Short mmCIF file of N, CA and C in Angstrom, two decimals:
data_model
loop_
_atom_site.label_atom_id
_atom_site.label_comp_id
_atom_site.label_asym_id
_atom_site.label_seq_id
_atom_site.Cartn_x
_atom_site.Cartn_y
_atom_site.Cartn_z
N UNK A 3 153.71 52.14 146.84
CA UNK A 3 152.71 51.53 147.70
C UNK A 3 153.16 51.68 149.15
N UNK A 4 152.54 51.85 150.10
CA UNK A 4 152.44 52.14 151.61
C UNK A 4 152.87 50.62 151.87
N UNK A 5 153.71 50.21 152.88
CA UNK A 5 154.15 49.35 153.36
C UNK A 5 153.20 48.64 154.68
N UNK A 6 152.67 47.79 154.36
CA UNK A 6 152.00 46.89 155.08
C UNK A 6 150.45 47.01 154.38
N UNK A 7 150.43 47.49 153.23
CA UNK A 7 149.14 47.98 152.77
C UNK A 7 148.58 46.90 151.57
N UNK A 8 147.67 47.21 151.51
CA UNK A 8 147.02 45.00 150.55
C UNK A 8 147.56 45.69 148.81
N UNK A 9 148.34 44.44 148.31
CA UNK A 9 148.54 45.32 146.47
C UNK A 9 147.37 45.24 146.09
N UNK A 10 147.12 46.39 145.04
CA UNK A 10 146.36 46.40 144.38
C UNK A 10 146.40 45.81 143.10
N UNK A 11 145.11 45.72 142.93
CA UNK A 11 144.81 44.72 141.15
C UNK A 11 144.72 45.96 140.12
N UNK A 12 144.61 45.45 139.03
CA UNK A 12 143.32 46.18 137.93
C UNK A 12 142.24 46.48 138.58
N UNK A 13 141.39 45.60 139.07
CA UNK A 13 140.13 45.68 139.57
C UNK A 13 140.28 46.47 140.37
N UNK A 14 140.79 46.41 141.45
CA UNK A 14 140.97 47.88 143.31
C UNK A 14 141.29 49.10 141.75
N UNK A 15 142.21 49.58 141.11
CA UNK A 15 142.68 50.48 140.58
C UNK A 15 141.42 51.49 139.73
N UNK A 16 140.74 50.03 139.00
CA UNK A 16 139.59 51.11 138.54
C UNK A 16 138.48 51.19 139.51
N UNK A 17 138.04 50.64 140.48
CA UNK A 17 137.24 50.74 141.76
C UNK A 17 137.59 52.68 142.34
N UNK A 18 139.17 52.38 142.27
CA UNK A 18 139.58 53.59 142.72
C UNK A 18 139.34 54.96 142.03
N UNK A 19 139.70 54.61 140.73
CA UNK A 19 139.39 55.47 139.35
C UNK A 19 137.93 56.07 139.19
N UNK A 20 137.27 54.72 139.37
CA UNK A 20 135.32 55.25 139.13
C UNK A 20 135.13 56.16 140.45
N UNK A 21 135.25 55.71 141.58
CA UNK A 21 134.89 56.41 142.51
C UNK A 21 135.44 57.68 142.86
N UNK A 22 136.33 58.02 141.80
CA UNK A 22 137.48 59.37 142.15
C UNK A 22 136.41 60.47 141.53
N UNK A 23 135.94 59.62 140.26
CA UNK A 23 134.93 60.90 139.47
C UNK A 23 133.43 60.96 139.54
N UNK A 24 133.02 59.73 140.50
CA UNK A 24 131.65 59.35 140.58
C UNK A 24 131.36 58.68 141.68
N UNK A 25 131.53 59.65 143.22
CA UNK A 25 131.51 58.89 144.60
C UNK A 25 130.54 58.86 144.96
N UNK A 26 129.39 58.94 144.10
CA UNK A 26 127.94 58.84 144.63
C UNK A 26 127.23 57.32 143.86
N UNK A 27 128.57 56.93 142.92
CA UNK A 27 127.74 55.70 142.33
C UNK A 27 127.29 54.68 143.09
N UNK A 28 126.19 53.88 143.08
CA UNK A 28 125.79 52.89 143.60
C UNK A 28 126.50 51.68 143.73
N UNK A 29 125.98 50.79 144.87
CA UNK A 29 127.20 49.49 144.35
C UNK A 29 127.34 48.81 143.46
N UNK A 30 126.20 48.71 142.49
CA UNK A 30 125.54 48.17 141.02
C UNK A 30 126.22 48.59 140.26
N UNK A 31 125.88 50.12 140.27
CA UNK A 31 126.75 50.60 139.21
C UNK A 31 128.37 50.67 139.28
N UNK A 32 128.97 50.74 140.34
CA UNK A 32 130.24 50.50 140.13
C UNK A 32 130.65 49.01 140.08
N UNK A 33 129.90 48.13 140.68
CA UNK A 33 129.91 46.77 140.10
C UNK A 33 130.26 46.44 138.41
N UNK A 34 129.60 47.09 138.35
CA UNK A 34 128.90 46.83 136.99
C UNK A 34 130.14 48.14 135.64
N UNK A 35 130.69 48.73 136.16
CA UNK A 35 131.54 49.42 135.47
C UNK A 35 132.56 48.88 135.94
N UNK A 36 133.32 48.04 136.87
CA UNK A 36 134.56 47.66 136.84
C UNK A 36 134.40 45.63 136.48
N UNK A 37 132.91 45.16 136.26
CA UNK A 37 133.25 44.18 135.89
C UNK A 37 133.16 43.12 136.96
N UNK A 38 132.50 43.28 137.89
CA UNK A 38 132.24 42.34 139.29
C UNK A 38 130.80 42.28 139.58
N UNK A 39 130.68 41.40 140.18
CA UNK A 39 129.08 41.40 140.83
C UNK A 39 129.32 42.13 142.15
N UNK A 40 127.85 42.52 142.56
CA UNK A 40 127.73 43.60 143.84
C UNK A 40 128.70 42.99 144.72
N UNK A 41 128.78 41.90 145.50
CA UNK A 41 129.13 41.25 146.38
C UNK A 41 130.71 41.51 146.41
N UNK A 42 131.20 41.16 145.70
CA UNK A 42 132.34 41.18 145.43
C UNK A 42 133.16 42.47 145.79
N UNK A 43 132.30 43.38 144.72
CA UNK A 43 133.20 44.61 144.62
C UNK A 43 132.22 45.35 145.80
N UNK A 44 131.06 45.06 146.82
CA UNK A 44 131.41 45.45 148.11
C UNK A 44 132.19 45.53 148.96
N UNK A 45 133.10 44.50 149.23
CA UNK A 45 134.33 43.79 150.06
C UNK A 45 134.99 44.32 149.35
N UNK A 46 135.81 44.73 147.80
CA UNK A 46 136.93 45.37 147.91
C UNK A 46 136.91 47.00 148.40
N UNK A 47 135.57 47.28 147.81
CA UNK A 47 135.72 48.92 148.36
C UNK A 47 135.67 48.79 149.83
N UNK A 48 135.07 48.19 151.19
CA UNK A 48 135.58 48.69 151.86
C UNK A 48 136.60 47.70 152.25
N UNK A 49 137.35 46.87 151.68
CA UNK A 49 139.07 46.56 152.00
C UNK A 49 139.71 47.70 151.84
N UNK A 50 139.41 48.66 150.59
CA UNK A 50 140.12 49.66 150.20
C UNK A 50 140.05 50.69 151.23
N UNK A 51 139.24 51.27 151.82
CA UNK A 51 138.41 52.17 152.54
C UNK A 51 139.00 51.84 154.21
N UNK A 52 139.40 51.11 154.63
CA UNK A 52 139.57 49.42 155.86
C UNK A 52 141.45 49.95 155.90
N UNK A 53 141.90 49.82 154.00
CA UNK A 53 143.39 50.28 154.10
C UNK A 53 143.84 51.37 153.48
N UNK A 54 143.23 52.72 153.92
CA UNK A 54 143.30 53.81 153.84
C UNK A 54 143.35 54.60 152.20
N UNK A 55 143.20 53.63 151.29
CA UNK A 55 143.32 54.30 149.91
C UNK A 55 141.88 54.79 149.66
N UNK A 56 140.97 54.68 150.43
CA UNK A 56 139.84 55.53 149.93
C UNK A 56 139.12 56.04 151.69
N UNK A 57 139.74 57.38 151.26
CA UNK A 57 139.84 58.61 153.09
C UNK A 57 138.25 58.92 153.40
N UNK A 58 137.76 59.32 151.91
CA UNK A 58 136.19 59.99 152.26
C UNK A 58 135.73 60.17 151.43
N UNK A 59 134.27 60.88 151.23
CA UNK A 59 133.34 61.02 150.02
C UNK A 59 133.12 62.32 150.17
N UNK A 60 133.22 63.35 149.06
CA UNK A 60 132.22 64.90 149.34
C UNK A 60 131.82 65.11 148.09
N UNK A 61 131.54 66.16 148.39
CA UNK A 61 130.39 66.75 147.29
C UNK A 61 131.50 68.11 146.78
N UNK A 62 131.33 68.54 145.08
CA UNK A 62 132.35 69.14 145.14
C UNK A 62 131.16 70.11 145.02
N UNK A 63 131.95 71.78 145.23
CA UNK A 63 130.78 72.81 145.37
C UNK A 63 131.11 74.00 144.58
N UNK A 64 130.67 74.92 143.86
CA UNK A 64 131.12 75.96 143.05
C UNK A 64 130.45 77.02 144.09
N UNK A 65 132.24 77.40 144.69
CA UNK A 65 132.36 78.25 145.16
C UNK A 65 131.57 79.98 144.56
N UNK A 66 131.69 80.04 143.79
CA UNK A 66 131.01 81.28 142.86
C UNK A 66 129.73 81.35 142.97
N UNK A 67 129.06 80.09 142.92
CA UNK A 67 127.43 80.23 143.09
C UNK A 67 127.23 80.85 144.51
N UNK A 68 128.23 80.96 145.38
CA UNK A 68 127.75 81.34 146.68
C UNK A 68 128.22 82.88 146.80
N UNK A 69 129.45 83.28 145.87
CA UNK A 69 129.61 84.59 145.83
C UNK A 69 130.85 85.22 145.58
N UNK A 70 131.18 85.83 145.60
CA UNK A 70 132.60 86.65 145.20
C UNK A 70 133.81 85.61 146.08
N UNK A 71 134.68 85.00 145.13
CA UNK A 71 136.02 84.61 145.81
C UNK A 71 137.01 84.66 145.43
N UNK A 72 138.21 84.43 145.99
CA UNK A 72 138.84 85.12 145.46
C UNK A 72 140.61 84.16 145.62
N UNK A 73 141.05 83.59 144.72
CA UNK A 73 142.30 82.34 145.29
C UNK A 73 143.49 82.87 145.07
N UNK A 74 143.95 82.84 146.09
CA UNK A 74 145.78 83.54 146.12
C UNK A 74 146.60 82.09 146.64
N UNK A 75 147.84 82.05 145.49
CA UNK A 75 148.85 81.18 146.17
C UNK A 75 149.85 82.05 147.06
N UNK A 76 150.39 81.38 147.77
CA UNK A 76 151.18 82.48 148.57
C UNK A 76 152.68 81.87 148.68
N UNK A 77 153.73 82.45 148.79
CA UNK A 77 154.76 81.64 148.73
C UNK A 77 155.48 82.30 150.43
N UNK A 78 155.99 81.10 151.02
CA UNK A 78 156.18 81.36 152.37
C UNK A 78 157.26 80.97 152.80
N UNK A 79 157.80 82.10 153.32
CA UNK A 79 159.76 81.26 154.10
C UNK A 79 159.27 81.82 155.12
N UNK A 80 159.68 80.84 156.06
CA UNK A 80 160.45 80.71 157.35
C UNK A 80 160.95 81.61 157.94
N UNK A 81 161.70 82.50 159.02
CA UNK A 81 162.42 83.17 159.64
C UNK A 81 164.06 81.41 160.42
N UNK A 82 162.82 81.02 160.81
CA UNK A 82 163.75 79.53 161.64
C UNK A 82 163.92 78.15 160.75
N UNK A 83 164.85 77.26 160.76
CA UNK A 83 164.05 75.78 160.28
C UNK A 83 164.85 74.45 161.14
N UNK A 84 164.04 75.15 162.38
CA UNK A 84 164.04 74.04 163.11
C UNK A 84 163.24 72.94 162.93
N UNK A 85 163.17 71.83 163.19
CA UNK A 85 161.89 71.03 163.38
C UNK A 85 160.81 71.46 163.90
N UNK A 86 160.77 72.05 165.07
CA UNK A 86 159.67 73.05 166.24
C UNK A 86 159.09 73.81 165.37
N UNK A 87 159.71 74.60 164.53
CA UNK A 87 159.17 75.94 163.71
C UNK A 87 158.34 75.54 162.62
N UNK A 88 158.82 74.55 162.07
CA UNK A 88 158.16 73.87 160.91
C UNK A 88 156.45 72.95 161.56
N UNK A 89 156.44 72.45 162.34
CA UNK A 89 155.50 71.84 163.59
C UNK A 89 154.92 73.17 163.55
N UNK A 90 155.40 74.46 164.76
CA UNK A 90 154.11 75.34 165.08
C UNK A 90 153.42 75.70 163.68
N UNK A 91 154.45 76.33 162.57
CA UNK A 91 153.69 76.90 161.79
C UNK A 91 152.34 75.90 161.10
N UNK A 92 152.94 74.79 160.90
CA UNK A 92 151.98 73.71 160.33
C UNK A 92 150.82 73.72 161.28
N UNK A 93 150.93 73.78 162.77
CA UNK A 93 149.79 73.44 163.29
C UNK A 93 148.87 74.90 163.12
N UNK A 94 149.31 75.78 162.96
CA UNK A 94 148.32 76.92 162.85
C UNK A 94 148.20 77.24 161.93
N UNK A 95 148.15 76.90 160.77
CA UNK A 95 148.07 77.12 159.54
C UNK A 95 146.97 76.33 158.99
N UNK A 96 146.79 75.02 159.46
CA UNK A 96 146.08 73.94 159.11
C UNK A 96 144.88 74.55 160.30
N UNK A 97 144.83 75.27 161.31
CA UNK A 97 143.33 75.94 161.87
C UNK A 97 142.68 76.64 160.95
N UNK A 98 143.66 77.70 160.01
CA UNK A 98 142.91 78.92 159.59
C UNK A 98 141.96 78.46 157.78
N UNK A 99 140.55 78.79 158.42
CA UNK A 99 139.54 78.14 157.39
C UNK A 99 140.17 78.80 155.98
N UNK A 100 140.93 80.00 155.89
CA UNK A 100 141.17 80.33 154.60
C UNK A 100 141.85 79.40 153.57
N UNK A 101 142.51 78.51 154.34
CA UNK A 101 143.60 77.72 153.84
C UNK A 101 143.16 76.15 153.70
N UNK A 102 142.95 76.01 152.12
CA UNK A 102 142.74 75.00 151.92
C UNK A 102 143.96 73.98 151.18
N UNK A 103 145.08 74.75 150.97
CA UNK A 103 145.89 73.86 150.63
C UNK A 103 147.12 74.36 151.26
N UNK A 104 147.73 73.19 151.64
CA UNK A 104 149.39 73.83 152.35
C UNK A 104 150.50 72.54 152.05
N UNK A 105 151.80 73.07 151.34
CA UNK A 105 152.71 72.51 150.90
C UNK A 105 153.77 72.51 151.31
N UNK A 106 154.60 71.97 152.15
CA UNK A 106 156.36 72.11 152.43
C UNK A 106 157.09 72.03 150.83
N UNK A 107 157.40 72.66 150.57
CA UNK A 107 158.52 72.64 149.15
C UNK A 107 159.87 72.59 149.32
N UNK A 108 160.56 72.24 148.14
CA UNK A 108 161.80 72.43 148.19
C UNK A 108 162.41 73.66 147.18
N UNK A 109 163.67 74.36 147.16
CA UNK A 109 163.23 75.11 146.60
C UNK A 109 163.84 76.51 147.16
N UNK A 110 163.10 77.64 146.81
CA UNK A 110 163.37 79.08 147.14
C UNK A 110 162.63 79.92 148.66
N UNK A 111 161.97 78.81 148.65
CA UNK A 111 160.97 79.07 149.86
C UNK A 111 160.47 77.86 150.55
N UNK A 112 159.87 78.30 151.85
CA UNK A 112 159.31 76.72 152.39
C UNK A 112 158.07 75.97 152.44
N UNK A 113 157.30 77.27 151.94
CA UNK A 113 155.52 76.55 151.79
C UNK A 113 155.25 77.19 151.01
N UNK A 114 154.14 76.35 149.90
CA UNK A 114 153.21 76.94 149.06
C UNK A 114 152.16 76.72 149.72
N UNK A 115 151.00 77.71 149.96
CA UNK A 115 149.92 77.88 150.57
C UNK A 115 148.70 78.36 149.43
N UNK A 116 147.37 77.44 149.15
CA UNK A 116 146.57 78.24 148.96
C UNK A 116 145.21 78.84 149.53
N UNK A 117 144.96 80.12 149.58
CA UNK A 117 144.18 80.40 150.07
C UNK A 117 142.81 80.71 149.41
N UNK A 118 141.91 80.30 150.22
CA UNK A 118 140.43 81.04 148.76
C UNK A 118 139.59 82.18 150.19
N UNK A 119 139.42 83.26 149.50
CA UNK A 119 138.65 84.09 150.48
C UNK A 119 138.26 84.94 149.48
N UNK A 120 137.17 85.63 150.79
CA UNK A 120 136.18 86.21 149.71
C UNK A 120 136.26 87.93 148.88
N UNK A 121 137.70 88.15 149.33
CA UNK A 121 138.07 89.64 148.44
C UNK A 121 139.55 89.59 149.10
N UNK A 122 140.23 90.51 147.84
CA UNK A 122 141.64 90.89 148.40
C UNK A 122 141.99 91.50 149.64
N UNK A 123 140.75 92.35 149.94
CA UNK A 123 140.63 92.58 151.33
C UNK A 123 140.96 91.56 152.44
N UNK A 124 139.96 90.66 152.48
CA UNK A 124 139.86 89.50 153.12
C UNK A 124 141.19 88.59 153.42
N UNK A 125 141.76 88.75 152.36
CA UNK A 125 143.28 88.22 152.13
C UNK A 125 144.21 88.87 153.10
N UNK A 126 144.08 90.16 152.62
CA UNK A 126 145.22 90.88 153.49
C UNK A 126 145.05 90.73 154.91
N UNK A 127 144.15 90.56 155.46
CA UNK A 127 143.32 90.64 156.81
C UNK A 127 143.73 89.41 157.46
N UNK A 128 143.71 88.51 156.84
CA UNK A 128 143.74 87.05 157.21
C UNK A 128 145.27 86.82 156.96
N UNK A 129 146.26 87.42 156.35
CA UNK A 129 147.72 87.33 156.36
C UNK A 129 148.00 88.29 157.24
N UNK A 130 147.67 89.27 157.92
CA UNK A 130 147.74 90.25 158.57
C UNK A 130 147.76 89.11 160.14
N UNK A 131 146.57 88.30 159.89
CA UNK A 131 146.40 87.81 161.49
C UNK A 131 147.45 86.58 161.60
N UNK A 132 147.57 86.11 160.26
CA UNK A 132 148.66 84.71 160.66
C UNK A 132 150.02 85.53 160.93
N UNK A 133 150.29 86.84 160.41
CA UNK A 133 151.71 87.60 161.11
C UNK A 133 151.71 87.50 162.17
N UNK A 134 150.70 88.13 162.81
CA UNK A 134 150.28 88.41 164.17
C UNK A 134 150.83 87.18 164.76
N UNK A 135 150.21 85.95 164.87
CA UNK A 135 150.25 84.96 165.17
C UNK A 135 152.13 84.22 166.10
N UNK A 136 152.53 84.99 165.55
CA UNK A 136 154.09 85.09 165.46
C UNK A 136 155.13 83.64 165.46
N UNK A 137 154.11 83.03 164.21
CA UNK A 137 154.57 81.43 163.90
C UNK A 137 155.71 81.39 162.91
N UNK A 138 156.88 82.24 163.19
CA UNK A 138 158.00 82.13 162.41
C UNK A 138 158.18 82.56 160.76
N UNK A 139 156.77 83.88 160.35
CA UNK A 139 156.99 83.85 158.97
C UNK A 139 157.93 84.97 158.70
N UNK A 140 159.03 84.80 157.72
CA UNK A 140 160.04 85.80 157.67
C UNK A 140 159.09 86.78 156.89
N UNK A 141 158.91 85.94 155.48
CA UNK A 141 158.32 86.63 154.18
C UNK A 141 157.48 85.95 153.31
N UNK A 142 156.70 86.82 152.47
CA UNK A 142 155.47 85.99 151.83
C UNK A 142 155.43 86.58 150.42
N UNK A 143 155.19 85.85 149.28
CA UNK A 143 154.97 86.66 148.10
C UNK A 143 153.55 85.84 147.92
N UNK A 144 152.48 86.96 146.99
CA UNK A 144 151.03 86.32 147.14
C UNK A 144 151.00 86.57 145.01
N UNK A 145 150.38 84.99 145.00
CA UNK A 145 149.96 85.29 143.52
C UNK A 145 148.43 84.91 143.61
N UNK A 146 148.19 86.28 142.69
CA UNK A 146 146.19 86.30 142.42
C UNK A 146 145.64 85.24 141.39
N UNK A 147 145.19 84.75 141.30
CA UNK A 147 144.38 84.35 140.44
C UNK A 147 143.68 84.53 139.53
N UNK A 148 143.92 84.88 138.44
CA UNK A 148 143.05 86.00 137.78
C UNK A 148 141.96 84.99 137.41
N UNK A 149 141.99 84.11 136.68
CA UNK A 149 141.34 82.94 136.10
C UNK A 149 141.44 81.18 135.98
N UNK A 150 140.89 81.04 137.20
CA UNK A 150 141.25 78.83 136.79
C UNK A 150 141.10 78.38 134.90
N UNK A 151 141.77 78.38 134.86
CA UNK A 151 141.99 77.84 133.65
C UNK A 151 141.41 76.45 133.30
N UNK A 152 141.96 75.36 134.42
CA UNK A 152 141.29 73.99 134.71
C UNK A 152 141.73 73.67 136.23
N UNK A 153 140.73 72.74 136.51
CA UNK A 153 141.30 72.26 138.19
C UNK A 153 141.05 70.30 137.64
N UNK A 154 141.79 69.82 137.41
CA UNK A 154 141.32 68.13 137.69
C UNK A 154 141.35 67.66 139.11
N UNK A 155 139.82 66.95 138.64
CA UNK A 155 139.20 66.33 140.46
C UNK A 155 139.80 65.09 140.53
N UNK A 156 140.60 64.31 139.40
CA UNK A 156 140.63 63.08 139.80
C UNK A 156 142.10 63.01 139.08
N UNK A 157 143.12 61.81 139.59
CA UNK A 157 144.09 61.25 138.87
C UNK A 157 143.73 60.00 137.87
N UNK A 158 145.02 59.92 137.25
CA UNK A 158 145.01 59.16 136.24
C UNK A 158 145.52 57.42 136.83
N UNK A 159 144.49 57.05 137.99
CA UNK A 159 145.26 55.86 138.57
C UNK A 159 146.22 55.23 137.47
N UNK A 160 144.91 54.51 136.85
CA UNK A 160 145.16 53.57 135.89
C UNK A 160 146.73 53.47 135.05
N UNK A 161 147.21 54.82 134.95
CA UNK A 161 148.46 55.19 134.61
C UNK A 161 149.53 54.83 135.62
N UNK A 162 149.12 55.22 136.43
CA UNK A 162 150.19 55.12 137.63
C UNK A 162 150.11 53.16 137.86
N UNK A 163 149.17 52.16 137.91
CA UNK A 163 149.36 50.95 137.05
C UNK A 163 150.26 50.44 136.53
N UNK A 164 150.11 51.13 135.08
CA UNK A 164 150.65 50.63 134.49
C UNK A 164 152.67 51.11 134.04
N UNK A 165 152.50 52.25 134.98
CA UNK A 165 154.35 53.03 135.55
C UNK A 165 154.36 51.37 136.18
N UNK A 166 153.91 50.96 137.18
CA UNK A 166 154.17 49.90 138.10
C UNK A 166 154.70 48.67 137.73
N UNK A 167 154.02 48.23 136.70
CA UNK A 167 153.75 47.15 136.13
C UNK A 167 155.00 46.78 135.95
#
């Protein structure tokens, strides 16, 4: 738990849980699936929302219906590991729209990066420009994607609960 942050119940946990897989439910209905009247479980969602355990709402989107894409993890060291180096690269990394996920690791390398774009082409092009960029990358190994197998949209709060308990 985040330090200075309100504990959570059962109740905040599955509040958290319903809304992880169903952020369009109404206040009724999530009322009404965790066991509260509207009122109630208004005020905890936005207590929750108020103390940062619930960031935002989106819509998830299948990338494919819009057209050819294409997801490479990339594995990324450093040339430097200063503090500074670790800072620039992060800040320009987190501009480039290809990159929807970025990881400091521990390990054999210093970031796992993933990228989704729309052909291997596209890939190379767009690692071509973050070289350019000359934000400290020594070396990169890129793995393709051949097939998502599964992606889960939501955690298993309720588990993490009951680790606590």
């Amino acid at each position: 738990m985040v330090h200075g942050a309100p504990k959570l119940d059962r109740i905040d946990i599955r509040i958290l849980s319903h809304l992880q897989k169903n952020g369009r439910a109404t206040n009724v209905e999530l009322a009404e699936a965790v066991g509260l009247s509207a009122s109630p479980c208004t005020a905890r969602v936005k207590r929750l929302e108020k103390a940062g355990y619930i960031t935002g709402y989106s819509a998830q989107v299948q990338l494919q219906k819009l057209g050819s894409t294409v997801i490479i993890y990339t594995q990324i060291t450093l040339a430097d590991h200063r503090s500074q180096d670790f800072s620039r690269f992060e800040s320009r990394v987190r501009q480039m729209s290809e990159v929807t996920e970025c990881y400091l690791v521990s390990g054999g390398y210093d970031y796992l990066i993933k990228f989704v774009a729309f052909s291997i082409q596209h890939y190379q092009e767009t690692m071509e420009r973050m070289l350019a960029m000359n934000i400290g990358v020594e070396k990169y190994f890129s793995y393709v994607v051949m097939k998502p197998v599964f992606v889960k949209q939501h955690h298993d709060l309720e588990g993490f609960l009951n680790r606590t308990e």
